[in-house]
Amino acid sequence: MALFRSKADRTIDRAHNAICCAEMTVMHSFTDESKAAALAELSAAQSFLSRAIAARDEWNSRTHDDYEEYPDIT
């Protein structure tokens, strides 16, 4: 249930979804140009996942007050 999930978990889910979409694009690419673009998209999605996990780990490793906002990961 999304209501009780943390923003970090939702961000990581978005990153996983981006990877899945990029993998489908790679599988459906036929020309060299489209394959290169799809692989670049996949690499960006994997980088997004790496940043999202690093941000979650950093957030969970320190104490913060209730008013501190979880960072946006792009």
PDB file of C-alpha atoms in Angstrom:
ATOM      1  CA  MET A   1       0.000   0.000   0.000  1.00  0.00           C
ATOM      2  CA  ALA A   2       1.568   3.259  -1.141  1.00  0.00           C
ATOM      3  CA  LEU A   3       0.098   5.277   1.706  1.00  0.00           C
ATOM      4  CA  PHE A   4       2.476   3.822   4.296  1.00  0.00           C
ATOM      5  CA  ARG A   5       5.578   3.514   2.123  1.00  0.00           C
ATOM      6  CA  SER A   6       8.401   5.973   2.516  1.00  0.00           C
ATOM      7  CA  LYS A   7       9.415   8.464  -0.147  1.00  0.00           C
ATOM      8  CA  ALA A   8      12.722   6.606  -0.429  1.00  0.00           C
ATOM      9  CA  ASP A   9      10.926   3.350  -1.280  1.00  0.00           C
ATOM     10  CA  ARG A  10       8.718   5.074  -3.832  1.00  0.00           C
ATOM     11  CA  THR A  11      11.789   6.670  -5.455  1.00  0.00           C
ATOM     12  CA  ILE A  12      13.555   3.302  -5.657  1.00  0.00           C
ATOM     13  CA  ASP A  13      10.413   1.792  -7.189  1.00  0.00           C
ATOM     14  CA  ARG A  14      10.395   4.550  -9.821  1.00  0.00           C
ATOM     15  CA  ALA A  15      14.031   3.731 -10.597  1.00  0.00           C
ATOM     16  CA  HIS A  16      13.235   0.023 -10.966  1.00  0.00           C
ATOM     17  CA  ASN A  17      10.352   0.915 -13.248  1.00  0.00           C
ATOM     18  CA  ALA A  18      12.644   3.093 -15.367  1.00  0.00           C
ATOM     19  CA  ILE A  19      15.058   0.170 -15.723  1.00  0.00           C
ATOM     20  CA  CYS A  20      12.243  -2.174 -16.793  1.00  0.00           C
ATOM     21  CA  CYS A  21      11.012   0.312 -19.381  1.00  0.00           C
ATOM     22  CA  ALA A  22      14.536   0.833 -20.707  1.00  0.00           C
ATOM     23  CA  GLU A  23      15.095  -2.925 -20.947  1.00  0.00           C
ATOM     24  CA  MET A  24      11.914  -3.280 -22.995  1.00  0.00           C
ATOM     25  CA  THR A  25      13.089  -0.479 -25.252  1.00  0.00           C
ATOM     26  CA  VAL A  26      16.411  -2.275 -25.759  1.00  0.00           C
ATOM     27  CA  MET A  27      14.604  -5.503 -26.608  1.00  0.00           C
ATOM     28  CA  HIS A  28      12.421  -3.731 -29.189  1.00  0.00           C
ATOM     29  CA  SER A  29      15.219  -1.731 -30.813  1.00  0.00           C
ATOM     30  CA  PHE A  30      16.300  -2.891 -34.238  1.00  0.00           C
ATOM     31  CA  THR A  31      18.534  -0.213 -35.727  1.00  0.00           C
ATOM     32  CA  ASP A  32      21.966   0.652 -34.400  1.00  0.00           C
ATOM     33  CA  GLU A  33      20.816   4.177 -33.580  1.00  0.00           C
ATOM     34  CA  SER A  34      17.783   3.027 -31.639  1.00  0.00           C
ATOM     35  CA  LYS A  35      19.853   0.403 -29.801  1.00  0.00           C
ATOM     36  CA  ALA A  36      22.406   3.040 -28.811  1.00  0.00           C
ATOM     37  CA  ALA A  37      19.673   5.379 -27.565  1.00  0.00           C
ATOM     38  CA  ALA A  38      17.984   2.549 -25.656  1.00  0.00           C
ATOM     39  CA  LEU A  39      21.243   1.486 -24.039  1.00  0.00           C
ATOM     40  CA  ALA A  40      21.924   5.091 -23.026  1.00  0.00           C
ATOM     41  CA  GLU A  41      18.445   5.198 -21.482  1.00  0.00           C
ATOM     42  CA  LEU A  42      19.159   1.948 -19.638  1.00  0.00           C
ATOM     43  CA  SER A  43      22.453   3.301 -18.328  1.00  0.00           C
ATOM     44  CA  ALA A  44      20.725   6.462 -17.095  1.00  0.00           C
ATOM     45  CA  ALA A  45      18.032   4.387 -15.365  1.00  0.00           C
ATOM     46  CA  GLN A  46      20.659   2.234 -13.654  1.00  0.00           C
ATOM     47  CA  SER A  47      22.456   5.375 -12.517  1.00  0.00           C
ATOM     48  CA  PHE A  48      19.147   6.696 -11.171  1.00  0.00           C
ATOM     49  CA  LEU A  49      18.705   3.501  -9.143  1.00  0.00           C
ATOM     50  CA  SER A  50      22.237   3.767  -7.788  1.00  0.00           C
ATOM     51  CA  ARG A  51      21.661   7.387  -6.692  1.00  0.00           C
ATOM     52  CA  ALA A  52      18.291   6.511  -5.150  1.00  0.00           C
ATOM     53  CA  ILE A  53      19.774   3.683  -3.084  1.00  0.00           C
ATOM     54  CA  ALA A  54      22.716   5.827  -1.998  1.00  0.00           C
ATOM     55  CA  ALA A  55      20.367   8.638  -0.943  1.00  0.00           C
ATOM     56  CA  ARG A  56      18.180   6.213   1.032  1.00  0.00           C
ATOM     57  CA  ASP A  57      21.197   4.698   2.766  1.00  0.00           C
ATOM     58  CA  GLU A  58      22.579   8.136   3.619  1.00  0.00           C
ATOM     59  CA  TRP A  59      19.161   9.289   4.881  1.00  0.00           C
ATOM     60  CA  ASN A  60      18.750   6.213   7.069  1.00  0.00           C
ATOM     61  CA  SER A  61      22.274   6.439   8.491  1.00  0.00           C
ATOM     62  CA  ARG A  62      21.767   9.786  10.205  1.00  0.00           C
ATOM     63  CA  THR A  63      19.277  11.326  12.546  1.00  0.00           C
ATOM     64  CA  HIS A  64      17.012  14.079  11.321  1.00  0.00           C
ATOM     65  CA  ASP A  65      14.108  16.005  12.708  1.00  0.00           C
ATOM     66  CA  ASP A  66      10.498  15.632  11.630  1.00  0.00           C
ATOM     67  CA  TYR A  67      10.631  18.809   9.546  1.00  0.00           C
ATOM     68  CA  GLU A  68      13.530  17.772   7.341  1.00  0.00           C
ATOM     69  CA  GLU A  69      12.436  16.882   3.826  1.00  0.00           C
ATOM     70  CA  TYR A  70      13.689  13.794   2.026  1.00  0.00           C
ATOM     71  CA  PRO A  71      15.788  14.878  -0.983  1.00  0.00           C
ATOM     72  CA  ASP A  72      14.479  14.651  -4.545  1.00  0.00           C
ATOM     73  CA  ILE A  73      16.438  12.259  -6.744  1.00  0.00           C
ATOM     74  CA  THR A  74      16.382  12.964 -10.467  1.00  0.00           C
TER      75      THR A  74
END
